């Protein structure tokens, strides 16, 4: 039984159908990377998993349970977290409050998680009293990450975590993703920097026109000449 | 869209036929004179409803100050067409007013000059501050000289009076004044969130009304101005029914002309662009359309129609009474007409105006009748009804207007005659 | 000295009183604007509704022969606030939520709130009639006077005015702790910041919306009742109170509760000082300078009948020069 199993997913915004048959499976502890051209429906796929649009056909199973169209509140209880592509912090809340909000659905004591996150992202500790809107792009990305980790997720969905970051930050973020994954968190990640991302991926999915055209291990996709030609820029 | 399909036409025809039956019933049951009054007033409302349908339906502009534009138009027309007040012109009044006018011009010039002093290299914050200070001083000077002048005019001549010009010039001026106010409001608010326009229009309406009510020297305030001149042969010349029928024909002709003009504009590229802006402001702006200028045009033109409609309304009743302008009757009733009829569809605006106005006027006696029964029944059970039960009863109509708005928004957001869009796009 | 006392009574205190009322109303409007993203036009009538609930309860208790050390309407405030908050939630369920769920634009909700305000007006006038009412039932409005040396006039405050200052202070402090310390308060700020992220985070938008109505409705009831206790219960306040409250909200910056409080006092003082007769203060100066200048009998910036112009002009100035308000509201 796979941890995440998406079968023939059809979904869209209102009347407009964007996803026309997406299939995607991830085993526990894997990093899955979704690549594809702009507007292919990558973000839409993550939003569909996260119960934010109307699903017309297909199913999503997580950990053996049907979570198709489940509300984000309930998903948090199933320990799935997501970091959206844009606007992924609460700008007027402090860094600390942002992290606390990540644990909104938790009723237990989560102070140890806070400590872990500050340990994982040391710059945040110094800025904990500062509004998140005043941070740099990279620091914001860390806040967004940290917020998602607050529920100690089994699976985390990342939408272009490196978008707009300098190459130095970028590899740092990838390192963090690997570190998070090492603690046993399954990662499903959308990335524009397909080569680096596929290099750390156990599984890769190439999405185009609302369905996945290639699915393979990350390595194999990188080596696939057709994929390289049409999606990885040669 | 201007192009109606055969199916649309059939449906509209049915609705209008039903309306005709209703109107006939009013004529039969209430007598010709009364029914004529209702119909004429409904047509004036339809003209105003065109203005709102244009603003809200076509451009998504939210105007809740219709009452203010109606009142401004009504005053403008009264001022132009009411007979000249000899006592005022013979007094020192005109020179006092001239004096104030000069002060206003100088003050405005100074404020403008100071607001441009940024060109001299002054920092922006200082310019703003100086502008506001100059404005305050100019305002104080003008308001201090206004007060004695107003008192003088009131005691010497009653009020300024009119200019004695023909009524149709008054109506034109009504449009100009309403449009000018709209231009100022629109200029300030149209670049901002739509909620701000709603708040600002609501405010300006209250202020216009307060001004007209309190500026006795100009409007006679609560003493009202009457009789206003009648634009056609009067009742004493050709008889009561004929005079009212004449007014009916005149408003109907005006309505048809405006309708045809609007239909043409809706079908033209201009109309398509407006709808594009309404439906997706960002996309339209990205296409390089000057969104705010277009909206300002629409807003001003819609308010011009409201001003003219307001003038037509008061000349029919031959009385200018600032207290008679009510948010309920002159703003929200028109909203109900437009959203019920179908925003963005001019046939819908006419239909909504007639239907709602007839129901509105009929609802007064009906409500009183019902509450009369409640009183009788209640009394037989020993209930002591409050003395002001009648005026309380009429507040039920306010409730019904509010309920209608919320219900239409929820269950028939496109109204009874939805806007027809062309297939493409 | 008498002039100074007059200024304290008619300027400083009067401004603080009406400013508190506006602030309490504006907090609700700004929270609703921040969370639900529309200008709530029914807020003025919601205040009247709250006052009317208080009136009805006090009348019922008075009829039952209950007496209390404070005016009954004041004693009942917590209950009144709860009842009004419940009504606010009910109104939301019936009229706003369906539109929200259908994905209506914000401006459609503004329209709906106008529909609601008319319905409230209708109902209130049906039951209360169009005339003003006293909120006191065989009770005395206590007046506190402070003597000032050298003046034969006294600084006066009435019991409801003092109570108003106290409850406003309590409400502001409580709101501050709620928003900055409690889980739900932070969630409210989060939703106001970024609703879609809040949803992703698992914050229940419905809970936050309900809380918003509880606070907004409760404070509206508080403001309405206190205003009615201070003056009288006027069923037709509506737009006359709504405009200054909107002005306070926008002056303070939309979505900014602290801004709303500041805005409320700015508008309250602007209004009070604009209609204040400054001749009173100039007269002693003229006397001291041996009548070097002549003081007109009345010197107010704005005649009382045009009081409504003040918030409106403030609003326009803010919209022209600083549409985000003094506290940099987020929505533009
Ligand atoms: N909120 C929305 N409403 C309607 N359509 C949308 C919405 N968001 C995205 N779309 C449309 O859905 C399609 C897929 O968008 P999506 O955001 O999933 O692309 P993506 O693969 O994530 O692209 P990118 O690499 O640019 O982030 C696009 O055509 C887009 O226009
Ligand atoms: Mg994307």
PDB file of N, CA and C and ligand atoms in Angstrom, chain A residues 13 16 18 36-45 47 85 159-160 190 192, ligand 1:
ATOM      1  N   UNK A  13     -11.022  24.770 -11.743  1.00  0.00           N
ATOM      2  CA  UNK A  13     -11.556  25.945 -11.059  1.00  0.00           C
ATOM      3  C   UNK A  13     -12.940  26.236 -11.634  1.00  0.00           C
ATOM      4  N   UNK A  16     -13.932  25.530 -15.325  1.00  0.00           N
ATOM      5  CA  UNK A  16     -12.750  25.300 -16.130  1.00  0.00           C
ATOM      6  C   UNK A  16     -11.980  24.090 -15.620  1.00  0.00           C
ATOM      7  N   UNK A  18      -8.842  21.788 -15.392  1.00  0.00           N
ATOM      8  CA  UNK A  18      -7.399  21.926 -15.626  1.00  0.00           C
ATOM      9  C   UNK A  18      -6.736  20.542 -15.629  1.00  0.00           C
ATOM     10  N   UNK A  36       7.321  20.331 -15.042  1.00  0.00           N
ATOM     11  CA  UNK A  36       6.474  20.564 -16.218  1.00  0.00           C
ATOM     12  C   UNK A  36       6.456  22.034 -16.550  1.00  0.00           C
ATOM     13  N   UNK A  37       5.991  22.351 -17.736  1.00  0.00           N
ATOM     14  CA  UNK A  37       5.985  23.757 -18.170  1.00  0.00           C
ATOM     15  C   UNK A  37       5.029  24.602 -17.332  1.00  0.00           C
ATOM     16  N   UNK A  38       5.179  25.907 -17.426  1.00  0.00           N
ATOM     17  CA  UNK A  38       4.266  26.824 -16.724  1.00  0.00           C
ATOM     18  C   UNK A  38       2.840  26.572 -17.171  1.00  0.00           C
ATOM     19  N   UNK A  39       1.948  26.581 -16.196  1.00  0.00           N
ATOM     20  CA  UNK A  39       0.541  26.411 -16.523  1.00  0.00           C
ATOM     21  C   UNK A  39       0.144  24.985 -16.792  1.00  0.00           C
ATOM     22  N   UNK A  40       1.038  24.028 -16.497  1.00  0.00           N
ATOM     23  CA  UNK A  40       0.726  22.629 -16.776  1.00  0.00           C
ATOM     24  C   UNK A  40      -0.310  22.091 -15.789  1.00  0.00           C
ATOM     25  N   UNK A  41      -0.422  22.721 -14.654  1.00  0.00           N
ATOM     26  CA  UNK A  41      -1.351  22.230 -13.641  1.00  0.00           C
ATOM     27  C   UNK A  41      -0.642  21.646 -12.431  1.00  0.00           C
ATOM     28  N   UNK A  42       0.615  22.011 -12.251  1.00  0.00           N
ATOM     29  CA  UNK A  42       1.381  21.474 -11.117  1.00  0.00           C
ATOM     30  C   UNK A  42       0.805  21.989  -9.793  1.00  0.00           C
ATOM     31  N   UNK A  43       0.688  23.307  -9.697  1.00  0.00           N
ATOM     32  CA  UNK A  43       0.124  23.865  -8.463  1.00  0.00           C
ATOM     33  C   UNK A  43      -1.296  23.370  -8.278  1.00  0.00           C
ATOM     34  N   UNK A  44      -2.003  23.267  -9.396  1.00  0.00           N
ATOM     35  CA  UNK A  44      -3.388  22.817  -9.320  1.00  0.00           C
ATOM     36  C   UNK A  44      -3.462  21.410  -8.720  1.00  0.00           C
ATOM     37  N   UNK A  45      -2.514  20.544  -9.080  1.00  0.00           N
ATOM     38  CA  UNK A  45      -2.507  19.195  -8.527  1.00  0.00           C
ATOM     39  C   UNK A  45      -2.367  19.238  -7.008  1.00  0.00           C
ATOM     40  N   UNK A  47      -3.103  21.713  -5.044  1.00  0.00           N
ATOM     41  CA  UNK A  47      -4.318  22.279  -4.451  1.00  0.00           C
ATOM     42  C   UNK A  47      -5.438  21.249  -4.420  1.00  0.00           C
ATOM     43  N   UNK A  85       2.792  28.155  -3.265  1.00  0.00           N
ATOM     44  CA  UNK A  85       3.835  28.743  -4.099  1.00  0.00           C
ATOM     45  C   UNK A  85       4.095  30.210  -3.733  1.00  0.00           C
ATOM     46  N   UNK A 159       5.277  23.696  -2.991  1.00  0.00           N
ATOM     47  CA  UNK A 159       5.076  24.255  -4.329  1.00  0.00           C
ATOM     48  C   UNK A 159       6.200  25.242  -4.633  1.00  0.00           C
ATOM     49  N   UNK A 160       7.145  24.809  -5.429  1.00  0.00           N
ATOM     50  CA  UNK A 160       8.288  25.628  -5.842  1.00  0.00           C
ATOM     51  C   UNK A 160       8.959  26.337  -4.675  1.00  0.00           C
ATOM     52  N   UNK A 190       6.856  20.426  -6.154  1.00  0.00           N
ATOM     53  CA  UNK A 190       6.812  20.958  -7.512  1.00  0.00           C
ATOM     54  C   UNK A 190       8.060  21.807  -7.684  1.00  0.00           C
ATOM     55  N   UNK A 192      10.665  24.154 -10.515  1.00  0.00           N
ATOM     56  CA  UNK A 192      11.064  24.669 -11.824  1.00  0.00           C
ATOM     57  C   UNK A 192      12.498  24.256 -12.133  1.00  0.00           C
TER      58      UNK A 192
HETATM   59  N1  LIG D   1      -7.443  30.445  -9.238  1.00  0.00           N
HETATM   60  C1  LIG D   1      -7.520  30.073 -10.535  1.00  0.00           C
HETATM   61  N2  LIG D   1      -8.674  30.252 -11.213  1.00  0.00           N
HETATM   62  C2  LIG D   1      -8.771  29.861 -12.500  1.00  0.00           C
HETATM   63  N3  LIG D   1      -7.797  29.307 -13.203  1.00  0.00           N
HETATM   64  C3  LIG D   1      -6.617  29.105 -12.589  1.00  0.00           C
HETATM   65  C4  LIG D   1      -6.420  29.474 -11.219  1.00  0.00           C
HETATM   66  N4  LIG D   1      -5.169  29.174 -10.878  1.00  0.00           N
HETATM   67  C5  LIG D   1      -4.602  28.623 -11.973  1.00  0.00           C
HETATM   68  N5  LIG D   1      -5.463  28.570 -13.015  1.00  0.00           N
HETATM   69  C6  LIG D   1      -5.210  28.041 -14.328  1.00  0.00           C
HETATM   70  O1  LIG D   1      -4.893  26.675 -14.219  1.00  0.00           O
HETATM   71  C7  LIG D   1      -3.850  26.328 -15.112  1.00  0.00           C
HETATM   72  C8  LIG D   1      -2.769  25.596 -14.368  1.00  0.00           C
HETATM   73  O2  LIG D   1      -2.249  26.478 -13.369  1.00  0.00           O
HETATM   74  P1  LIG D   1      -1.191  26.012 -12.303  1.00  0.00           P
HETATM   75  O3  LIG D   1      -1.049  27.114 -11.322  1.00  0.00           O
HETATM   76  O4  LIG D   1      -1.571  24.682 -11.779  1.00  0.00           O
HETATM   77  O5  LIG D   1       0.124  25.912 -13.187  1.00  0.00           O
HETATM   78  P2  LIG D   1       1.575  25.489 -12.751  1.00  0.00           P
HETATM   79  O6  LIG D   1       1.842  24.221 -13.451  1.00  0.00           O
HETATM   80  O7  LIG D   1       1.698  25.489 -11.279  1.00  0.00           O
HETATM   81  O8  LIG D   1       2.439  26.652 -13.388  1.00  0.00           O
HETATM   82  P3  LIG D   1       3.664  27.478 -12.772  1.00  0.00           P
HETATM   83  O9  LIG D   1       4.884  26.687 -13.114  1.00  0.00           O
HETATM   84  O10 LIG D   1       3.641  28.757 -13.531  1.00  0.00           O
HETATM   85  O11 LIG D   1       3.462  27.648 -11.321  1.00  0.00           O
HETATM   86  C9  LIG D   1      -3.387  27.611 -15.764  1.00  0.00           C
HETATM   87  O12 LIG D   1      -3.896  27.640 -17.074  1.00  0.00           O
HETATM   88  C10 LIG D   1      -4.007  28.693 -14.946  1.00  0.00           C
HETATM   89  O13 LIG D   1      -4.416  29.753 -15.782  1.00  0.00           O
END
